[in-house]
Coordinates of C-alpha atoms in Angstrom, one line a residue:
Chain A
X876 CA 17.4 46.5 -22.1
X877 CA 20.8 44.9 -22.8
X878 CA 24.1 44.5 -19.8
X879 CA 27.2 46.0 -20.1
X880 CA 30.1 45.0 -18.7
X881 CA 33.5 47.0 -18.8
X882 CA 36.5 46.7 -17.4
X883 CA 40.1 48.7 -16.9
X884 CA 42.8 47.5 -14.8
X885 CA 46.7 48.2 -14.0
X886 CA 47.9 44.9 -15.3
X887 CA 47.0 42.1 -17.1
X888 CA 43.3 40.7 -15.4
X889 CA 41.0 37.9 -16.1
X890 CA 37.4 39.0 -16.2
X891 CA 36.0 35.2 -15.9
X892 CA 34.4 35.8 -12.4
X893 CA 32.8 39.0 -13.3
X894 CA 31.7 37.3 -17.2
X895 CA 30.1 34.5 -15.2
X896 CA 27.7 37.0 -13.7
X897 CA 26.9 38.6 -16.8
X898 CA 26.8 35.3 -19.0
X899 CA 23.8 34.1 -16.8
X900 CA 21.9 37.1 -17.5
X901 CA 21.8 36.2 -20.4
X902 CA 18.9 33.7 -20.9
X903 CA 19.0 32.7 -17.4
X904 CA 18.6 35.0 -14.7
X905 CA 17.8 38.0 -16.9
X906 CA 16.1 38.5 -20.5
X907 CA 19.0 39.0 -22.6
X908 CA 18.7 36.4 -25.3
X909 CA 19.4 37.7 -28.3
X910 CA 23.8 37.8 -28.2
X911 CA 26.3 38.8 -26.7
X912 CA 30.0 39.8 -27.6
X913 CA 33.2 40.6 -25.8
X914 CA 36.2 42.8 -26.2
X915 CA 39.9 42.1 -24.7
X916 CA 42.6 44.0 -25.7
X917 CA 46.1 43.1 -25.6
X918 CA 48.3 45.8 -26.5
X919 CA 46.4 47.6 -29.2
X920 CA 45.4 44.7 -30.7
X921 CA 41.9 43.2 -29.7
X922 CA 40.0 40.2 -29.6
X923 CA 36.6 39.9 -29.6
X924 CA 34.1 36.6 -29.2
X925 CA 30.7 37.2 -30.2
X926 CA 27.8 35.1 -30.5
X927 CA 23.6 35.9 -31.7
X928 CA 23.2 33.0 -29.4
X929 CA 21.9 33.4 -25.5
X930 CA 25.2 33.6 -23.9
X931 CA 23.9 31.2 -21.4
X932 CA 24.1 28.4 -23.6
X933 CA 26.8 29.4 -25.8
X934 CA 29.6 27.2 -26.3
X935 CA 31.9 30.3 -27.0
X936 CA 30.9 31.6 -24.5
X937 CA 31.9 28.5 -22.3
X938 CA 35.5 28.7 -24.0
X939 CA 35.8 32.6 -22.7
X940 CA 34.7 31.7 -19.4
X941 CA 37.0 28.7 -18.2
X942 CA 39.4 30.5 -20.6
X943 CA 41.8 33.4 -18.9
X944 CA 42.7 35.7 -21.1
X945 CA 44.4 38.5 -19.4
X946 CA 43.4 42.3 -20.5
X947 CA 43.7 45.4 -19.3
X948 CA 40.6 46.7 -21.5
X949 CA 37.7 44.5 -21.9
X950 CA 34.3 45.8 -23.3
X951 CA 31.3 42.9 -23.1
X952 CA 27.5 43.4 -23.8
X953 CA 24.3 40.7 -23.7
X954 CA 21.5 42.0 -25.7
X955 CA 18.0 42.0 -25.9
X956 CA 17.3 43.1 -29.3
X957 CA 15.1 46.1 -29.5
X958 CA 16.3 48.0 -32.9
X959 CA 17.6 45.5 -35.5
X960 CA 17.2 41.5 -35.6
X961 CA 19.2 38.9 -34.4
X962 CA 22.2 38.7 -36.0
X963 CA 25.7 38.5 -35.4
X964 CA 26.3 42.1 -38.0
X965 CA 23.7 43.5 -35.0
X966 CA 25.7 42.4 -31.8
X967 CA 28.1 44.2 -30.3
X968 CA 30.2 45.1 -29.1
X969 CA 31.0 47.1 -32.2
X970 CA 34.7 47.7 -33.1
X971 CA 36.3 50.5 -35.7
X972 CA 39.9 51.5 -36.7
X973 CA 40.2 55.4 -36.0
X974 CA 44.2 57.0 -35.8
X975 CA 45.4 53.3 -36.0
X976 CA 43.6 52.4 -32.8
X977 CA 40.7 50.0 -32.8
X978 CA 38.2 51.6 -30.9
X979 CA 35.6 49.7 -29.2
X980 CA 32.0 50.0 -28.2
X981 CA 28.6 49.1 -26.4
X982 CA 25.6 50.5 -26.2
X983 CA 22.6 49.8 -23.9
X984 CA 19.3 51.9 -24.3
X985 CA 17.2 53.0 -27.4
X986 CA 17.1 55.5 -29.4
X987 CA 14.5 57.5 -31.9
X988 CA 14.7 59.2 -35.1
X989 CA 18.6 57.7 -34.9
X990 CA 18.1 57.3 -39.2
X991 CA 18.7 60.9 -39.1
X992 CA 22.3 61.3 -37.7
X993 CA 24.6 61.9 -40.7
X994 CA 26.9 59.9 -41.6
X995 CA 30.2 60.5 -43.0
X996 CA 33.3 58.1 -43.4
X997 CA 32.3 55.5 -41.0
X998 CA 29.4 53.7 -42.2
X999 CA 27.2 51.3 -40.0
X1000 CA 26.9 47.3 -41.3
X1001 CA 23.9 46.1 -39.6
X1002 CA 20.7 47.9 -38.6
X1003 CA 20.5 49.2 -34.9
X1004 CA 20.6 52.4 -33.8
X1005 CA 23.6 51.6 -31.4
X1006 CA 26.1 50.9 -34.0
X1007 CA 24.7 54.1 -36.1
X1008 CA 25.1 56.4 -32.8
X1009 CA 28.8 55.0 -33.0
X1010 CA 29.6 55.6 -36.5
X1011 CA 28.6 59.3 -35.9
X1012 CA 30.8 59.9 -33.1
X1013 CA 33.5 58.3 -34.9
X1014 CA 33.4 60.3 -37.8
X1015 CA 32.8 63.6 -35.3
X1016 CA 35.8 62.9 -33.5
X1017 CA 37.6 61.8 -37.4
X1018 CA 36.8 65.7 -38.3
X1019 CA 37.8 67.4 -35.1
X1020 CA 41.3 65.5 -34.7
X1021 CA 43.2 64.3 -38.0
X1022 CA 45.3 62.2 -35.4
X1023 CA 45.5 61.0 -31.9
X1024 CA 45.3 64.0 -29.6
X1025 CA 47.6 64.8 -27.2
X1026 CA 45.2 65.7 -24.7
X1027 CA 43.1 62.5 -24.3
X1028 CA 40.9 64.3 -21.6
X1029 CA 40.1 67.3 -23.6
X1030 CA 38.5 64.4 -26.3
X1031 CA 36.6 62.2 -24.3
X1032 CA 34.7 65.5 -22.5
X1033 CA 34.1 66.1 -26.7
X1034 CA 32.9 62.5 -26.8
X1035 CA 30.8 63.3 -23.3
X1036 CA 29.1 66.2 -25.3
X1037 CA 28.5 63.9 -28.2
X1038 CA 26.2 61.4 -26.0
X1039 CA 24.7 64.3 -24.3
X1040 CA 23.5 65.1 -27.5
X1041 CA 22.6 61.2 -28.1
X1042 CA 20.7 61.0 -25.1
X1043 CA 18.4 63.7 -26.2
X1044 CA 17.0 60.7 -28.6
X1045 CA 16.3 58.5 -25.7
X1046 CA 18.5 55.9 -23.3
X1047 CA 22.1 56.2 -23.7
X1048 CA 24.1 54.1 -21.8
X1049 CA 27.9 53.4 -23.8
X1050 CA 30.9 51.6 -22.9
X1051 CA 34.0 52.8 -25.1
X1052 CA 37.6 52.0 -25.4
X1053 CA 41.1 52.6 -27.5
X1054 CA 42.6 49.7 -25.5
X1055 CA 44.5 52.5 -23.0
X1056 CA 41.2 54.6 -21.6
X1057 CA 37.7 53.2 -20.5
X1058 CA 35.0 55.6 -20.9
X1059 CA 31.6 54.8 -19.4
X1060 CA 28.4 56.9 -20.4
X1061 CA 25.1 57.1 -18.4
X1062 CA 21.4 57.7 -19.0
X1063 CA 19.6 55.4 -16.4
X1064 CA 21.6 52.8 -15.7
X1065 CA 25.6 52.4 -15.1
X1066 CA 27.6 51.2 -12.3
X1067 CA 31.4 50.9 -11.5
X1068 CA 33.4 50.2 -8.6
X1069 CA 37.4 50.1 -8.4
X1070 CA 39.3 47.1 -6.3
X1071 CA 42.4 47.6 -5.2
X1072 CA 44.6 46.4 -1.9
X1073 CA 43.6 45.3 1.0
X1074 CA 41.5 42.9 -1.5
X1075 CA 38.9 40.9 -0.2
X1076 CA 36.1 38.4 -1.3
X1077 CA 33.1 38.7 -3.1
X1078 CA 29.9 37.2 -3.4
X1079 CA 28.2 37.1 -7.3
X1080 CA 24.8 38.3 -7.4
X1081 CA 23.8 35.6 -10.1
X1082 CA 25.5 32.4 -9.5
X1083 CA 26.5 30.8 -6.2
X1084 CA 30.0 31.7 -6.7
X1085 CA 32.9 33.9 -4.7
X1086 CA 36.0 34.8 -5.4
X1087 CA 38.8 35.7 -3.2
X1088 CA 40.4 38.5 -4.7
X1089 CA 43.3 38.2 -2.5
X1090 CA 44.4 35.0 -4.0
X1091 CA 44.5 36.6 -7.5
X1092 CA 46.1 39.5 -7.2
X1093 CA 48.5 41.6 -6.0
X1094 CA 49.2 44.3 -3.7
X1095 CA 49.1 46.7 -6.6
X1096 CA 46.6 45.8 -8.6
X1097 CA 44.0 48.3 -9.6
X1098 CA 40.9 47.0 -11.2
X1099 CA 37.6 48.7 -12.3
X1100 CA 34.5 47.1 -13.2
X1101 CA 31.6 48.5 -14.9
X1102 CA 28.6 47.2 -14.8
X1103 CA 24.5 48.1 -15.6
X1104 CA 23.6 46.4 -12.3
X1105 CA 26.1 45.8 -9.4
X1106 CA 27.7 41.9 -10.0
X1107 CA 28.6 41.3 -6.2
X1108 CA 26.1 41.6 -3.2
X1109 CA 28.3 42.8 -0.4
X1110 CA 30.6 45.1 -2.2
X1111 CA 29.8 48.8 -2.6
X1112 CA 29.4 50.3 -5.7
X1113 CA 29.1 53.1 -7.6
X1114 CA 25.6 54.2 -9.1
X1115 CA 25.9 56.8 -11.8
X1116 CA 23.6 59.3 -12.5
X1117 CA 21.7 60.7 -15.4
X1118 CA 24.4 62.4 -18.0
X1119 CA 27.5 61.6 -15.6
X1120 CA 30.2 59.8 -17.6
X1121 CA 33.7 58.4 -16.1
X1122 CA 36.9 57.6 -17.8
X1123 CA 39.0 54.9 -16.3
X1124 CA 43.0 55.1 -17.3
X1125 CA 44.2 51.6 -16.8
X1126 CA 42.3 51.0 -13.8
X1127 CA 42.3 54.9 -12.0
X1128 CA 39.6 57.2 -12.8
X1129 CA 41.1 59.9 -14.5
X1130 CA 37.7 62.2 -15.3
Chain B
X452 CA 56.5 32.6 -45.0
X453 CA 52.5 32.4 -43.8
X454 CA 49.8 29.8 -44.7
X455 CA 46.5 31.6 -46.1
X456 CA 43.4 29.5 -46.1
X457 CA 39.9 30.6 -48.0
X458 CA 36.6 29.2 -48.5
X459 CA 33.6 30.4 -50.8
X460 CA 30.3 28.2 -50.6
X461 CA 27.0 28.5 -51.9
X462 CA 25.5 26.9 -48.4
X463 CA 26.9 27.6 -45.0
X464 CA 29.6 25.0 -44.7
X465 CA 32.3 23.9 -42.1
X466 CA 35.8 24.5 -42.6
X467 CA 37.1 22.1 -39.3
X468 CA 38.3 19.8 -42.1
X469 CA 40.7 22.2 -44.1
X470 CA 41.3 24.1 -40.7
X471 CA 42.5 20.9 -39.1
X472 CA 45.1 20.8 -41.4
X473 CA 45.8 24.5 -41.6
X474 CA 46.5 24.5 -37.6
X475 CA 49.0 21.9 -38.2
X476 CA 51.6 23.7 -39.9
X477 CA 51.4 26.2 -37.4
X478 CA 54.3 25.0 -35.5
X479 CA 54.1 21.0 -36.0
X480 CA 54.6 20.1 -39.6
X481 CA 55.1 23.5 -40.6
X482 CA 57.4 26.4 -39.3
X483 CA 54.6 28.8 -38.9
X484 CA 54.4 29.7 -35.4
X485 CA 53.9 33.1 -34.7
X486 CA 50.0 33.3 -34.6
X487 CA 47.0 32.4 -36.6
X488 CA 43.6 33.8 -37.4
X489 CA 40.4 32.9 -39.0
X490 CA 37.4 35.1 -40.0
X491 CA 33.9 33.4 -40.7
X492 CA 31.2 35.5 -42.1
X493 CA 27.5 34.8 -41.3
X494 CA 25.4 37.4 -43.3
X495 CA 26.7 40.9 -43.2
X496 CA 28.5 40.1 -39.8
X497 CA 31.7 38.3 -39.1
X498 CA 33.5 37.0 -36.3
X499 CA 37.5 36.3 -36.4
X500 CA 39.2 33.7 -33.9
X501 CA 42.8 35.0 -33.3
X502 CA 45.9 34.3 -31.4
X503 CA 49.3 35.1 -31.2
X504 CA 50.3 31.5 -30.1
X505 CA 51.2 28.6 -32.4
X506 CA 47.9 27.4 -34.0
X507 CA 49.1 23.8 -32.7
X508 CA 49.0 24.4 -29.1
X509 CA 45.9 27.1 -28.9
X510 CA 43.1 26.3 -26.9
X511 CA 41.3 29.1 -29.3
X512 CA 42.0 26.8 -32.1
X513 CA 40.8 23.8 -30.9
X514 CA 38.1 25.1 -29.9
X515 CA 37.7 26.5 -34.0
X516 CA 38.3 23.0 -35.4
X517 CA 35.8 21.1 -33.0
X518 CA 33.1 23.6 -33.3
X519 CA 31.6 23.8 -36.9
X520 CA 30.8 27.2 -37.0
X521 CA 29.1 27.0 -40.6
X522 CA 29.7 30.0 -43.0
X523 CA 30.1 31.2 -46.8
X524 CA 32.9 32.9 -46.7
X525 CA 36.5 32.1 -44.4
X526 CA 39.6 33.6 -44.6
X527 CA 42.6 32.3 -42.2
X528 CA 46.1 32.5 -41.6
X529 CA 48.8 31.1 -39.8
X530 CA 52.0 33.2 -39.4
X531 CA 55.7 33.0 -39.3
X532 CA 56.7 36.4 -38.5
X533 CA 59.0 39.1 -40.4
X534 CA 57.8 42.4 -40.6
X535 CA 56.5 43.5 -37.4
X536 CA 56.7 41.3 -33.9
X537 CA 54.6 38.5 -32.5
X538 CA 51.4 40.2 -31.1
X539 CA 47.5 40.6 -31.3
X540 CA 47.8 43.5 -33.2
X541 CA 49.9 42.1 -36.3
X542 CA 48.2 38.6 -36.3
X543 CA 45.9 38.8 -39.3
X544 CA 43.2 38.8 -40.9
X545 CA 42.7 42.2 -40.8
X546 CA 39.3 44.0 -41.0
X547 CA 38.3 47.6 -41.9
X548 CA 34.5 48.4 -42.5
X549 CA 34.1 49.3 -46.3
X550 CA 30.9 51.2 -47.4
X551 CA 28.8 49.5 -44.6
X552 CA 30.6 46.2 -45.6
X553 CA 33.3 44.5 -43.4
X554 CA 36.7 43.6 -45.2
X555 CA 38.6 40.9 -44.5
X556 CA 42.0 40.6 -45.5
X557 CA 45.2 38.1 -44.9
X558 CA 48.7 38.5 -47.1
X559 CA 51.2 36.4 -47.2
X560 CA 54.8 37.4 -48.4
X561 CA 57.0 40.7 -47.8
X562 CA 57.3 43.4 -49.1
X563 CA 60.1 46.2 -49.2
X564 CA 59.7 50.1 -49.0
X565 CA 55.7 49.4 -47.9
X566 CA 56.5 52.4 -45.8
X567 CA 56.4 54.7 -48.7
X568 CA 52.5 53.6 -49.5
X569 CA 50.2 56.7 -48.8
X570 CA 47.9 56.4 -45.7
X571 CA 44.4 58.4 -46.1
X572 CA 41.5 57.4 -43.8
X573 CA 42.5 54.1 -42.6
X574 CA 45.6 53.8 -40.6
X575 CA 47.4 50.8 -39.6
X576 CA 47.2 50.2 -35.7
X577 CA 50.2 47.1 -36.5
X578 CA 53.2 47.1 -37.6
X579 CA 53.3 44.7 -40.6
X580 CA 54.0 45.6 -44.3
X581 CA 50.5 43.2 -44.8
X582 CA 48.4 45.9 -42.5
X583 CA 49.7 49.0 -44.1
X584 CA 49.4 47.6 -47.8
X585 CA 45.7 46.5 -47.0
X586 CA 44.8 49.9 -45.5
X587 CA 46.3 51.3 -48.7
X588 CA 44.1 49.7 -50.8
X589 CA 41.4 50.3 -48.5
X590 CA 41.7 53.8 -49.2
X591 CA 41.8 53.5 -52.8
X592 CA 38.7 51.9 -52.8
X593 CA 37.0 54.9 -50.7
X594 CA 38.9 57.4 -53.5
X595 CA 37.0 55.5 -55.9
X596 CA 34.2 54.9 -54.8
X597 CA 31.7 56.8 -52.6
X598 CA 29.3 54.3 -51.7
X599 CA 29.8 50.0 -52.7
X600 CA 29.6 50.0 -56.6
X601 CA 26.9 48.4 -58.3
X602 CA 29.2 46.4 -61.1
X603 CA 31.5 44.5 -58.4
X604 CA 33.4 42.6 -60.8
X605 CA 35.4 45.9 -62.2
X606 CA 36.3 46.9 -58.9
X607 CA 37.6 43.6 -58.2
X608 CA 39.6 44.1 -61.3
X609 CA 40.8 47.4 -59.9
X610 CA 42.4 45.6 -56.8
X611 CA 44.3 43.2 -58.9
X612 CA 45.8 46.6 -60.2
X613 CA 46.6 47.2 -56.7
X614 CA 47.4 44.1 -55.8
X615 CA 49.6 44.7 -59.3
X616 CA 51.4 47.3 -57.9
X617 CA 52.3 45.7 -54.6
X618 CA 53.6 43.1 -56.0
X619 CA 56.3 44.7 -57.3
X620 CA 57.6 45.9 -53.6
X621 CA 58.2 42.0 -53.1
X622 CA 56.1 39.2 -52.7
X623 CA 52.3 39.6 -52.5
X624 CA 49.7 36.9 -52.1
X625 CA 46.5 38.0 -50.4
X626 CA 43.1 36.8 -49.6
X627 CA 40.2 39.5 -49.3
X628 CA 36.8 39.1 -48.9
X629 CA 33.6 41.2 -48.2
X630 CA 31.6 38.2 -47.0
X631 CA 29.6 37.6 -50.7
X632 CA 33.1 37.4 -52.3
X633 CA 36.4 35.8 -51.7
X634 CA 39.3 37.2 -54.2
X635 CA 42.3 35.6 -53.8
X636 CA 45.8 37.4 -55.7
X637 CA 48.9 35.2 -56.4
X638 CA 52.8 36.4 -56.5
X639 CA 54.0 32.8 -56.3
X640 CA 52.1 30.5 -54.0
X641 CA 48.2 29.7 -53.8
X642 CA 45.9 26.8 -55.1
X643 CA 42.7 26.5 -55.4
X644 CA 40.0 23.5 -55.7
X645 CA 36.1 23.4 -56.5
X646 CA 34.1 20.4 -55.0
X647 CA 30.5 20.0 -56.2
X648 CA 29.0 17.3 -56.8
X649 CA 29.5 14.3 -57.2
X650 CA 31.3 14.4 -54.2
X651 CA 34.1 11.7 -53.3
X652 CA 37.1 11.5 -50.6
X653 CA 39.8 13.4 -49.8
X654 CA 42.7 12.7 -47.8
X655 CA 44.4 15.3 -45.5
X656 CA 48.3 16.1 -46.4
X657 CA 49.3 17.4 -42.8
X658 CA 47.0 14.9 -40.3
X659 CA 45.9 11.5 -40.6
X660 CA 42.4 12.5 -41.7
X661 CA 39.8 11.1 -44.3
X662 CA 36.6 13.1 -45.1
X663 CA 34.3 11.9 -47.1
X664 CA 32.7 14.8 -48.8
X665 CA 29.7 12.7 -49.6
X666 CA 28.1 12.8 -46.1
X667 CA 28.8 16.4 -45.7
X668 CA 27.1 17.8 -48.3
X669 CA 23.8 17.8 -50.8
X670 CA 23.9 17.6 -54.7
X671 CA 23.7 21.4 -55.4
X672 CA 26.7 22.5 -52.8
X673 CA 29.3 24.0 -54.4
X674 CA 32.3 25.1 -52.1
X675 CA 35.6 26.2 -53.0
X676 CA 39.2 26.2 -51.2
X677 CA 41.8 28.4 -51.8
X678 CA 45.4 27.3 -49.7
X679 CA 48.6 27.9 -50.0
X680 CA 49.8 24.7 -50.8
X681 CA 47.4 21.7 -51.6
X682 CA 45.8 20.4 -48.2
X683 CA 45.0 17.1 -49.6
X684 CA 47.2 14.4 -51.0
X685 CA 44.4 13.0 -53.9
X686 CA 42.3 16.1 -55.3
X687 CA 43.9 17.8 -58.3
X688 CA 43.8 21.5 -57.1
X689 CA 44.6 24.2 -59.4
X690 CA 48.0 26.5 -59.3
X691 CA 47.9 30.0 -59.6
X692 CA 50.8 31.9 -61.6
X693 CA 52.4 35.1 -60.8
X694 CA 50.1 37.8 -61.3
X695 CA 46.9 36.0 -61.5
X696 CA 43.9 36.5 -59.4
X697 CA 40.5 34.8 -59.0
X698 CA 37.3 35.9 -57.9
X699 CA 34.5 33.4 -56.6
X700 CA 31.0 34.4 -55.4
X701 CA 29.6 31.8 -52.6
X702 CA 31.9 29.1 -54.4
X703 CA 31.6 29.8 -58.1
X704 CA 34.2 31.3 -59.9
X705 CA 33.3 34.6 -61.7
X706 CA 36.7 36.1 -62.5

């Protein structure tokens, strides 16, 4: 099983607290040895840092924690390679172009008989099955809307359908993202849990670390984390169940 | 104008050399301060290093030229901007997945009336003349061909049609590469140099900076470096006139 970590917020938001949890896991406190990769966006351009190293002894990985950079959109994943070898063509998260927006994506889980899902446009450039489940629902959602719809809800309850369907092959957990909308996907194994005033301080699960919220925000900050297991140990958050999927609009849950 | 840097080797080599020199026209000895970016391929995969900052005062880019990230194939750029503003989203290169093969592309120049090119699958989520020309070509490529062709070196002659073609909306000189080869185009500024063995010195134009090749390398390496202008002060690199291209394949030269 791989981590995901997502997360969609009002303004601009560092993720290092929350990507010092996860980084651990990675080698240290959990299994996940084989990568890792993260996502920011600014605007609707994106950055990501990626690494088939453990993240726990990357030196990327280093530079992206001490290193602040402010998103609103951030999509990260540590893997423990099931489908496809160690490399950095297999790590995610994986990232494609679709209406002039660079959507984003992470999957955690395994699927079978994935070889069969046709392909059209979008075609996948390593092996797993993760990045193959993503090329088909980009090149679904490529035939149903020639651009950008209008009614973004209407799309990502099409998207829902889609890894209904994908789940029917096995574990299915996805984080995706344009940049503007966070959509999380569950099968077993998805949690999320929105901040927002009066902030307080939190307690990470896998480091001896806590962060005062207060001090780094404001009164109207909104932030949403996503996680595969809680991060903190005295907040509460939310498990998702089997099939459920959320969509986070710059920090509010919007479906 | 914008600074393109390239590399094609036949063993995975470090570019910190080049790149330190690259970084510093990006603000210090040259006027090109409106981002940089730098793509290294390792197998199939890549992973690009991008900000919108000066190259000279990034902590993203220090952290590229002390970290020898060892690849084949690099393509970089440092940007002064004129189409399109300073931001993530026009800082190049620019990638679009190509028959299960990532593209990687960097231009340097303008170009006039690049709004008229014909957009098919691939849209530009920038606003640079550079993004929209490259998704143009990208979808030329798809027109052409269905799945990656089997004799290479035509379809690299194709682009240099392309590449032809865009030329005459202004100035066009453009790096591209799939990971297995690095083309470079030339409307009026780019240089390229082959270093094999046996290997000797080289001085660095933009930093006080002395490699000796020697230590770097083994007898059989082979690694070329295409630039916009010469990096060093004693190697005899070769100029490129208007209109020509080149194509090398991990370092050799086969068009």
């Amino acid at each position: 099983m791989c981590e995901l970590l997502g997360m969609s917020a009002n303004v601009p938001t560092d993720i290092c607290f929350s990507f010092s949890g996860l980084v651990k896991r990675g080698g240290e406190t959990g299994p996940h040895k084989d990568g890792w990769g993260i996502t920011f966006y600014e605007g609707k351009g994106c950055r990501s840092f990626k690494d088939p190293k453990p993240s726990c002894d990357s030196r990327v990985a280093e530079l992206v924690k001490d290193y602040p950079i402010k998103s609103k959109s951030v999509i990260s994943h540590i893997r423990q390679a099931n489908r496809g070898g160690v490399s950095l063509e297999n790590t995610h998260p994986f990232i494609r172009e679709l209406w002039g927006q660079n959507w984003t994506y992470a999957h955690n889980g395994q699927l079978t008989g994935y070889e069969d899902l046709p392909l059209g446009h979008a075609h996948p450039v390593g092996q797993t099955d993760s990045e193959r489940a993503f090329c088909w629902i980009i090149d679904k959602l490529h035939q149903s809307y020639q651009t950008a719809p209008e009614d973004m809800l209407t799309m990502f309850k099409e998207i829902a359908g889609y890894a209904d369907e994908l789940r029917q092959l096995g574990v299915f957990n996805m984080l995706l993202s344009n940049g503007e909308y966070v959509m999380c996907y569950c099968t077993n194994n998805l949690h999320w849990i929105t901040r927002r005033a009066p902030f307080g301080k939190a307690q990470l699960i896998d480091e001896d670390m806590i962060v005062d919220f207060c001090e780094e925000t404001s009164d109207s900050d909104v932030v949403t984390v996503i996680a595969t297991r809680p991060l903190t140990s005295d907040e509460q958050w939310n498990k998702m169940g089997e099939g459920e999927f959320s969509v986070f609009h710059f920090g509010e849950r919007v479906l």
